[in-house]
Amino acid sequence: QVQLLDSGGGLVQAGGSLRLSCAASGRTFYSYTMGWFRQAPGKEREFVAAIRSSGANTFYADSVKGRFTISRDNDKKMVYLQMNSLKPEDTAVYYCAARLEPHAYDSWGQGTQVTVSS
């Protein structure tokens, strides 16, 4: 497993942007697929975006496609989520996560709050 610390959340108006960061520790970080998930109050945690170990392949939930961009820097052991054109429905706690395919995500950040006001 890897240890993850996510940050960068805050309060932003609709239409604004935020960049979330995830700092990873562990010498095998480069082997992991990384993902971002979010959980709004009273709702199930949902998948947002993922990026494979090489960074060559990315995946997005339909709800964020075209607005969010996931990226990684394996040398710095960092993962990012650039969020543009934010909507109130994007309000949630966002979690960085890691998995070694084909296994499930089993490493999680502590979560960072994103609040989008209308």
N, CA and C atoms as an extended XYZ file, in Angstrom:
354
Properties=species:S:1:pos:R:3:atomname:S:1:resname:S:1:resid:I:1 pbc="F F F"
N         0.828       -1.195        0.000 N   GLN     1
C         0.000        0.000        0.000 CA  GLN     1
C         0.868        1.252        0.000 C   GLN     1
N         0.217        2.365       -0.318 N   VAL     2
C         0.860        3.663       -0.257 CA  VAL     2
C         0.074        4.544        0.710 C   VAL     2
N         0.761        5.523        1.272 N   GLN     3
C         0.127        6.471        2.160 CA  GLN     3
C        -0.174        7.748        1.380 C   GLN     3
N        -1.387        8.276        1.541 N   LEU     4
C        -1.857        9.388        0.738 CA  LEU     4
C        -2.333       10.538        1.621 C   LEU     4
N        -2.017       11.754        1.199 N   LEU     5
C        -2.463       12.953        1.875 CA  LEU     5
C        -3.008       13.912        0.836 C   LEU     5
N        -4.326       14.134        0.846 N   ASP     6
C        -4.934       15.012       -0.144 CA  ASP     6
C        -5.215       16.392        0.450 C   ASP     6
N        -5.223       17.385       -0.420 N   SER     7
C        -5.375       18.763        0.010 CA  SER     7
C        -5.842       19.615       -1.163 C   SER     7
N        -6.144       20.876       -0.890 N   GLY     8
C        -6.480       21.826       -1.935 CA  GLY     8
C        -7.936       22.212       -2.014 C   GLY     8
N        -8.776       21.611       -1.199 N   GLY     9
C       -10.186       21.951       -1.211 CA  GLY     9
C       -10.430       23.343       -0.664 C   GLY     9
N       -11.644       23.814       -0.858 N   GLY    10
C       -12.012       25.130       -0.380 CA  GLY    10
C       -13.380       25.532       -0.869 C   GLY    10
N       -13.694       26.797       -0.680 N   LEU    11
C       -14.967       27.370       -1.103 CA  LEU    11
C       -14.770       28.161       -2.383 C   LEU    11
N       -15.601       27.890       -3.368 N   VAL    12
C       -15.491       28.566       -4.655 CA  VAL    12
C       -16.889       28.800       -5.221 C   VAL    12
N       -17.045       29.870       -5.971 N   GLN    13
C       -18.321       30.144       -6.620 CA  GLN    13
C       -18.513       29.275       -7.856 C   GLN    13
N       -19.769       29.042       -8.204 N   ALA    14
C       -20.064       28.290       -9.414 CA  ALA    14
C       -19.356       28.913      -10.611 C   ALA    14
N       -18.776       28.053      -11.441 N   GLY    15
C       -18.010       28.512      -12.581 CA  GLY    15
C       -16.537       28.675      -12.307 C   GLY    15
N       -16.150       28.608      -11.049 N   GLY    16
C       -14.764       28.765      -10.673 CA  GLY    16
C       -13.974       27.479      -10.786 C   GLY    16
N       -12.722       27.545      -10.327 N   SER    17
C       -11.802       26.422      -10.450 CA  SER    17
C       -11.083       26.147       -9.143 C   SER    17
N       -10.701       24.897       -8.957 N   LEU    18
C        -9.860       24.468       -7.855 CA  LEU    18
C        -8.931       23.379       -8.353 C   LEU    18
N        -7.779       23.274       -7.719 N   ARG    19
C        -6.845       22.202       -8.022 CA  ARG    19
C        -6.559       21.414       -6.750 C   ARG    19
N        -6.942       20.149       -6.749 N   LEU    20
C        -6.662       19.273       -5.631 CA  LEU    20
C        -5.329       18.568       -5.841 C   LEU    20
N        -4.632       18.329       -4.738 N   SER    21
C        -3.355       17.646       -4.787 CA  SER    21
C        -3.377       16.435       -3.865 C   SER    21
N        -2.624       15.428       -4.219 N   CYS    22
C        -2.480       14.224       -3.417 CA  CYS    22
C        -1.006       13.874       -3.365 C   CYS    22
N        -0.444       13.903       -2.168 N   ALA    23
C         0.952       13.549       -1.967 CA  ALA    23
C         1.040       12.108       -1.491 C   ALA    23
N         1.838       11.308       -2.166 N   ALA    24
C         1.957        9.890       -1.862 CA  ALA    24
C         3.339        9.569       -1.318 C   ALA    24
N         3.382        8.599       -0.436 N   SER    25
C         4.649        8.058        0.040 CA  SER    25
C         4.703        6.573       -0.298 C   SER    25
N         5.896        6.051       -0.369 N   GLY    26
C         6.076        4.657       -0.737 CA  GLY    26
C         6.900        4.529       -1.999 C   GLY    26
N         7.809        3.615       -2.012 N   ARG    27
C         8.751        3.491       -3.114 CA  ARG    27
C         8.136        2.904       -4.373 C   ARG    27
N         6.955        2.299       -4.277 N   THR    28
C         6.309        1.689       -5.431 CA  THR    28
C         5.123        2.493       -5.943 C   THR    28
N         5.082        3.783       -5.649 N   PHE    29
C         3.993        4.639       -6.095 CA  PHE    29
C         3.777        4.538       -7.602 C   PHE    29
N         4.847        4.421       -8.342 N   TYR    30
C         4.781        4.389       -9.796 CA  TYR    30
C         4.005        3.192      -10.332 C   TYR    30
N         3.778        2.173       -9.490 N   SER    31
C         3.081        0.968       -9.919 CA  SER    31
C         1.562        1.074       -9.807 C   SER    31
N         1.065        2.100       -9.142 N   TYR    32
C        -0.340        2.179       -8.782 CA  TYR    32
C        -1.167        3.012       -9.739 C   TYR    32
N        -2.371        2.520       -9.993 N   THR    33
C        -3.400        3.351      -10.579 CA  THR    33
C        -3.937        4.277       -9.482 C   THR    33
N        -4.086        5.543       -9.807 N   MET    34
C        -4.561        6.529       -8.845 CA  MET    34
C        -5.940        7.030       -9.251 C   MET    34
N        -6.748        7.308       -8.257 N   GLY    35
C        -8.088        7.785       -8.533 CA  GLY    35
C        -8.525        8.869       -7.580 C   GLY    35
N        -9.558        9.577       -7.997 N   TRP    36
C       -10.251       10.533       -7.139 CA  TRP    36
C       -11.706       10.107       -7.012 C   TRP    36
N       -12.200       10.131       -5.792 N   PHE    37
C       -13.591        9.851       -5.491 CA  PHE    37
C       -14.161       11.020       -4.707 C   PHE    37
N       -15.475       11.098       -4.639 N   ARG    38
C       -16.101       12.142       -3.840 CA  ARG    38
C       -17.352       11.610       -3.168 C   ARG    38
N       -17.694       12.229       -2.055 N   GLN    39
C       -18.882       11.849       -1.315 CA  GLN    39
C       -19.580       13.108       -0.810 C   GLN    39
N       -20.800       13.305       -1.283 N   ALA    40
C       -21.624       14.417       -0.840 CA  ALA    40
C       -22.428       13.984        0.378 C   ALA    40
N       -22.884       14.930        1.203 N   PRO    41
C       -23.663       14.575        2.388 CA  PRO    41
C       -24.882       13.729        2.038 C   PRO    41
N       -25.044       12.612        2.732 N   GLY    42
C       -26.183       11.748        2.524 CA  GLY    42
C       -26.135       10.904        1.270 C   GLY    42
N       -25.022       10.915        0.554 N   LYS    43
C       -24.909       10.163       -0.687 CA  LYS    43
C       -23.753        9.172       -0.617 C   LYS    43
N       -23.798        8.196       -1.507 N   GLU    44
C       -22.724        7.218       -1.602 CA  GLU    44
C       -21.483        7.847       -2.215 C   GLU    44
N       -20.345        7.310       -1.858 N   ARG    45
C       -19.107        7.738       -2.481 CA  ARG    45
C       -19.126        7.345       -3.956 C   ARG    45
N       -18.699        8.250       -4.827 N   GLU    46
C       -18.728        7.981       -6.248 CA  GLU    46
C       -17.372        8.235       -6.893 C   GLU    46
N       -17.134        7.501       -7.950 N   PHE    47
C       -15.921        7.638       -8.732 CA  PHE    47
C       -15.930        8.952       -9.496 C   PHE    47
N       -14.780        9.608       -9.539 N   VAL    48
C       -14.639       10.864      -10.265 CA  VAL    48
C       -13.686       10.717      -11.439 C   VAL    48
N       -12.468       10.241      -11.171 N   ALA    49
C       -11.451       10.151      -12.210 CA  ALA    49
C       -10.375        9.168      -11.790 C   ALA    49
N        -9.647        8.633      -12.769 N   ALA    50
C        -8.538        7.730      -12.491 CA  ALA    50
C        -7.464        7.899      -13.547 C   ALA    50
N        -6.254        7.532      -13.174 N   ILE    51
C        -5.119        7.597      -14.087 CA  ILE    51
C        -4.224        6.393      -13.825 C   ILE    51
N        -3.833        5.711      -14.891 N   ARG    52
C        -2.991        4.543      -14.735 CA  ARG    52
C        -1.565        4.929      -14.387 C   ARG    52
N        -0.778        3.930      -14.001 N   SER    53
C         0.547        4.178      -13.422 CA  SER    53
C         1.459        5.005      -14.315 C   SER    53
N         1.385        4.759      -15.613 N   SER    54
C         2.238        5.486      -16.547 CA  SER    54
C         1.715        6.883      -16.851 C   SER    54
N         0.456        7.133      -16.531 N   GLY    55
C        -0.169        8.394      -16.874 CA  GLY    55
C        -0.720        8.432      -18.286 C   GLY    55
N        -0.578        7.344      -19.022 N   ALA    56
C        -0.989        7.323      -20.418 CA  ALA    56
C        -2.498        7.231      -20.595 C   ALA    56
N        -3.186        6.669      -19.627 N   ASN    57
C        -4.620        6.447      -19.738 CA  ASN    57
C        -5.348        7.111      -18.577 C   ASN    57
N        -6.380        7.862      -18.913 N   THR    58
C        -7.211        8.506      -17.905 CA  THR    58
C        -8.665        8.144      -18.121 C   THR    58
N        -9.440        8.214      -17.044 N   PHE    59
C       -10.843        7.840      -17.070 CA  PHE    59
C       -11.616        8.830      -16.218 C   PHE    59
N       -12.829        9.170      -16.653 N   TYR    60
C       -13.626       10.163      -15.968 CA  TYR    60
C       -15.078        9.736      -15.872 C   TYR    60
N       -15.702       10.101      -14.768 N   ALA    61
C       -17.145        9.974      -14.683 CA  ALA    61
C       -17.788       10.928      -15.677 C   ALA    61
N       -18.927       10.523      -16.227 N   ASP    62
C       -19.603       11.365      -17.200 CA  ASP    62
C       -19.934       12.748      -16.638 C   ASP    62
N       -20.202       12.811      -15.356 N   SER    63
C       -20.607       14.057      -14.739 CA  SER    63
C       -19.503       15.113      -14.707 C   SER    63
N       -18.248       14.690      -14.838 N   VAL    64
C       -17.134       15.633      -14.768 CA  VAL    64
C       -16.327       15.695      -16.057 C   VAL    64
N       -16.625       14.839      -16.998 N   LYS    65
C       -15.871       14.784      -18.246 CA  LYS    65
C       -15.920       16.132      -18.959 C   LYS    65
N       -14.760       16.599      -19.374 N   GLY    66
C       -14.664       17.885      -20.032 CA  GLY    66
C       -14.435       19.043      -19.095 C   GLY    66
N       -14.623       18.821      -17.800 N   ARG    67
C       -14.425       19.870      -16.804 CA  ARG    67
C       -13.246       19.587      -15.880 C   ARG    67
N       -13.039       18.315      -15.547 N   PHE    68
C       -11.977       17.911      -14.625 CA  PHE    68
C       -10.855       17.229      -15.389 C   PHE    68
N        -9.630       17.384      -14.897 N   THR    69
C        -8.474       16.730      -15.479 CA  THR    69
C        -7.618       16.122      -14.379 C   THR    69
N        -7.356       14.825      -14.473 N   ILE    70
C        -6.474       14.155      -13.533 CA  ILE    70
C        -5.089       14.030      -14.157 C   ILE    70
N        -4.063       14.217      -13.348 N   SER    71
C        -2.700       14.088      -13.822 CA  SER    71
C        -1.820       13.564      -12.696 C   SER    71
N        -0.618       13.118      -13.036 N   ARG    72
C         0.300       12.630      -12.016 CA  ARG    72
C         1.727       12.959      -12.390 C   ARG    72
N         2.560       13.034      -11.368 N   ASP    73
C         3.989       13.239      -11.528 CA  ASP    73
C         4.661       12.166      -10.684 C   ASP    73
N         5.098       11.104      -11.328 N   ASN    74
C         5.662        9.979      -10.592 CA  ASN    74
C         6.988       10.324       -9.915 C   ASN    74
N         7.737       11.253      -10.494 N   ASP    75
C         8.991       11.673       -9.874 CA  ASP    75
C         8.741       12.383       -8.552 C   ASP    75
N         7.676       13.187       -8.507 N   LYS    76
C         7.319       13.909       -7.293 CA  LYS    76
C         6.354       13.132       -6.407 C   LYS    76
N         5.871       11.998       -6.888 N   LYS    77
C         4.875       11.197       -6.178 CA  LYS    77
C         3.641       12.029       -5.854 C   LYS    77
N         3.127       12.702       -6.870 N   MET    78
C         1.979       13.578       -6.716 CA  MET    78
C         0.908       13.236       -7.743 C   MET    78
N        -0.332       13.413       -7.339 N   VAL    79
C        -1.490       13.294       -8.219 CA  VAL    79
C        -2.316       14.557       -8.059 C   VAL    79
N        -2.899       15.019       -9.158 N   TYR    80
C        -3.659       16.259       -9.142 CA  TYR    80
C        -5.023       16.054       -9.769 C   TYR    80
N        -5.955       16.882       -9.346 N   LEU    81
C        -7.257       16.953       -9.993 CA  LEU    81
C        -7.571       18.422      -10.234 C   LEU    81
N        -7.475       18.834      -11.478 N   GLN    82
C        -7.837       20.188      -11.859 CA  GLN    82
C        -9.325       20.228      -12.140 C   GLN    82
N       -10.044       21.061      -11.423 N   MET    83
C       -11.489       21.146      -11.536 CA  MET    83
C       -11.867       22.527      -12.051 C   MET    83
N       -12.456       22.564      -13.222 N   ASN    84
C       -12.895       23.805      -13.840 CA  ASN    84
C       -14.409       23.800      -13.995 C   ASN    84
N       -14.959       24.977      -14.223 N   SER    85
C       -16.402       25.128      -14.427 CA  SER    85
C       -17.194       24.418      -13.338 C   SER    85
N       -16.811       24.652      -12.112 N   LEU    86
C       -17.426       23.951      -10.988 CA  LEU    86
C       -18.897       24.310      -10.838 C   LEU    86
N       -19.658       23.308      -10.421 N   LYS    87
C       -21.089       23.437      -10.217 CA  LYS    87
C       -21.421       23.141       -8.761 C   LYS    87
N       -22.534       23.661       -8.254 N   PRO    88
C       -22.919       23.346       -6.879 CA  PRO    88
C       -23.004       21.849       -6.607 C   PRO    88
N       -23.406       21.063       -7.592 N   GLU    89
C       -23.498       19.625       -7.406 CA  GLU    89
C       -22.141       18.939       -7.294 C   GLU    89
N       -21.058       19.672       -7.516 N   ASP    90
C       -19.723       19.144       -7.283 CA  ASP    90
C       -19.328       19.203       -5.810 C   ASP    90
N       -20.131       19.852       -5.003 N   THR    91
C       -19.842       19.968       -3.581 CA  THR    91
C       -19.770       18.586       -2.939 C   THR    91
N       -18.657       18.289       -2.295 N   ALA    92
C       -18.436       16.979       -1.693 CA  ALA    92
C       -17.087       16.976       -1.000 C   ALA    92
N       -16.851       15.923       -0.231 N   VAL    93
C       -15.513       15.628        0.245 CA  VAL    93
C       -14.832       14.781       -0.821 C   VAL    93
N       -13.676       15.212       -1.252 N   TYR    94
C       -12.932       14.518       -2.295 CA  TYR    94
C       -11.798       13.711       -1.692 C   TYR    94
N       -11.648       12.475       -2.161 N   TYR    95
C       -10.652       11.550       -1.640 CA  TYR    95
C        -9.729       11.068       -2.749 C   TYR    95
N        -8.456       11.117       -2.485 N   CYS    96
C        -7.472       10.477       -3.337 CA  CYS    96
C        -7.389        9.001       -2.964 C   CYS    96
N        -7.183        8.130       -3.944 N   ALA    97
C        -7.129        6.702       -3.689 CA  ALA    97
C        -6.132        6.033       -4.628 C   ALA    97
N        -5.667        4.851       -4.213 N   ALA    98
C        -4.694        4.106       -4.994 CA  ALA    98
C        -5.056        2.632       -5.042 C   ALA    98
N        -4.737        2.007       -6.165 N   ARG    99
C        -4.921        0.571       -6.275 CA  ARG    99
C        -3.878       -0.011       -7.212 C   ARG    99
N        -3.594       -1.282       -7.000 N   LEU   100
C        -2.727       -2.042       -7.882 CA  LEU   100
C        -3.621       -2.990       -8.658 C   LEU   100
N        -3.890       -2.663       -9.901 N   GLU   101
C        -4.814       -3.464      -10.701 CA  GLU   101
C        -4.345       -4.902      -10.798 C   GLU   101
N        -5.292       -5.859      -10.779 N   PRO   102
C        -6.746       -5.694      -10.815 CA  PRO   102
C        -7.417       -5.600       -9.450 C   PRO   102
N        -6.650       -5.328       -8.405 N   HIS   103
C        -7.201       -5.250       -7.065 CA  HIS   103
C        -8.005       -3.962       -6.886 C   HIS   103
N        -8.819       -3.961       -5.839 N   ALA   104
C        -9.637       -2.797       -5.528 CA  ALA   104
C        -8.788       -1.689       -4.918 C   ALA   104
N        -9.343       -0.476       -4.917 N   TYR   105
C        -8.679        0.623       -4.221 CA  TYR   105
C        -8.587        0.289       -2.742 C   TYR   105
N        -7.403        0.384       -2.175 N   ASP   106
C        -7.217        0.026       -0.776 CA  ASP   106
C        -6.379        1.029       -0.001 C   ASP   106
N        -5.971        2.104       -0.634 N   SER   107
C        -5.271        3.190        0.039 CA  SER   107
C        -6.042        4.469       -0.214 C   SER   107
N        -6.282        5.231        0.852 N   TRP   108
C        -7.140        6.413        0.755 CA  TRP   108
C        -6.557        7.600        1.504 C   TRP   108
N        -6.738        8.773        0.930 N   GLY   109
C        -6.424        9.988        1.638 CA  GLY   109
C        -7.489       10.291        2.666 C   GLY   109
N        -7.254       11.318        3.474 N   GLN   110
C        -8.178       11.655        4.551 CA  GLN   110
C        -9.392       12.446        4.066 C   GLN   110
N        -9.338       12.971        2.865 N   GLY   111
C       -10.430       13.737        2.297 CA  GLY   111
C       -10.217       15.231        2.422 C   GLY   111
N       -10.653       15.963        1.411 N   THR   112
C       -10.585       17.417        1.424 CA  THR   112
C       -11.915       17.975        0.925 C   THR   112
N       -12.452       18.946        1.654 N   GLN   113
C       -13.792       19.470        1.374 CA  GLN   113
C       -13.765       20.460        0.225 C   GLN   113
N       -14.654       20.249       -0.733 N   VAL   114
C       -14.883       21.189       -1.827 CA  VAL   114
C       -16.319       21.673       -1.731 C   VAL   114
N       -16.501       22.977       -1.627 N   THR   115
C       -17.829       23.565       -1.555 CA  THR   115
C       -17.986       24.580       -2.673 C   THR   115
N       -19.008       24.393       -3.493 N   VAL   116
C       -19.282       25.276       -4.622 CA  VAL   116
C       -20.592       25.991       -4.350 C   VAL   116
N       -20.538       27.296       -4.250 N   SER   117
C       -21.722       28.093       -3.965 CA  SER   117
C       -22.364       28.565       -5.258 C   SER   117
N       -23.674       28.754       -5.219 N   SER   118
C       -24.414       29.228       -6.373 CA  SER   118
C       -24.596       30.727       -6.350 C   SER   118
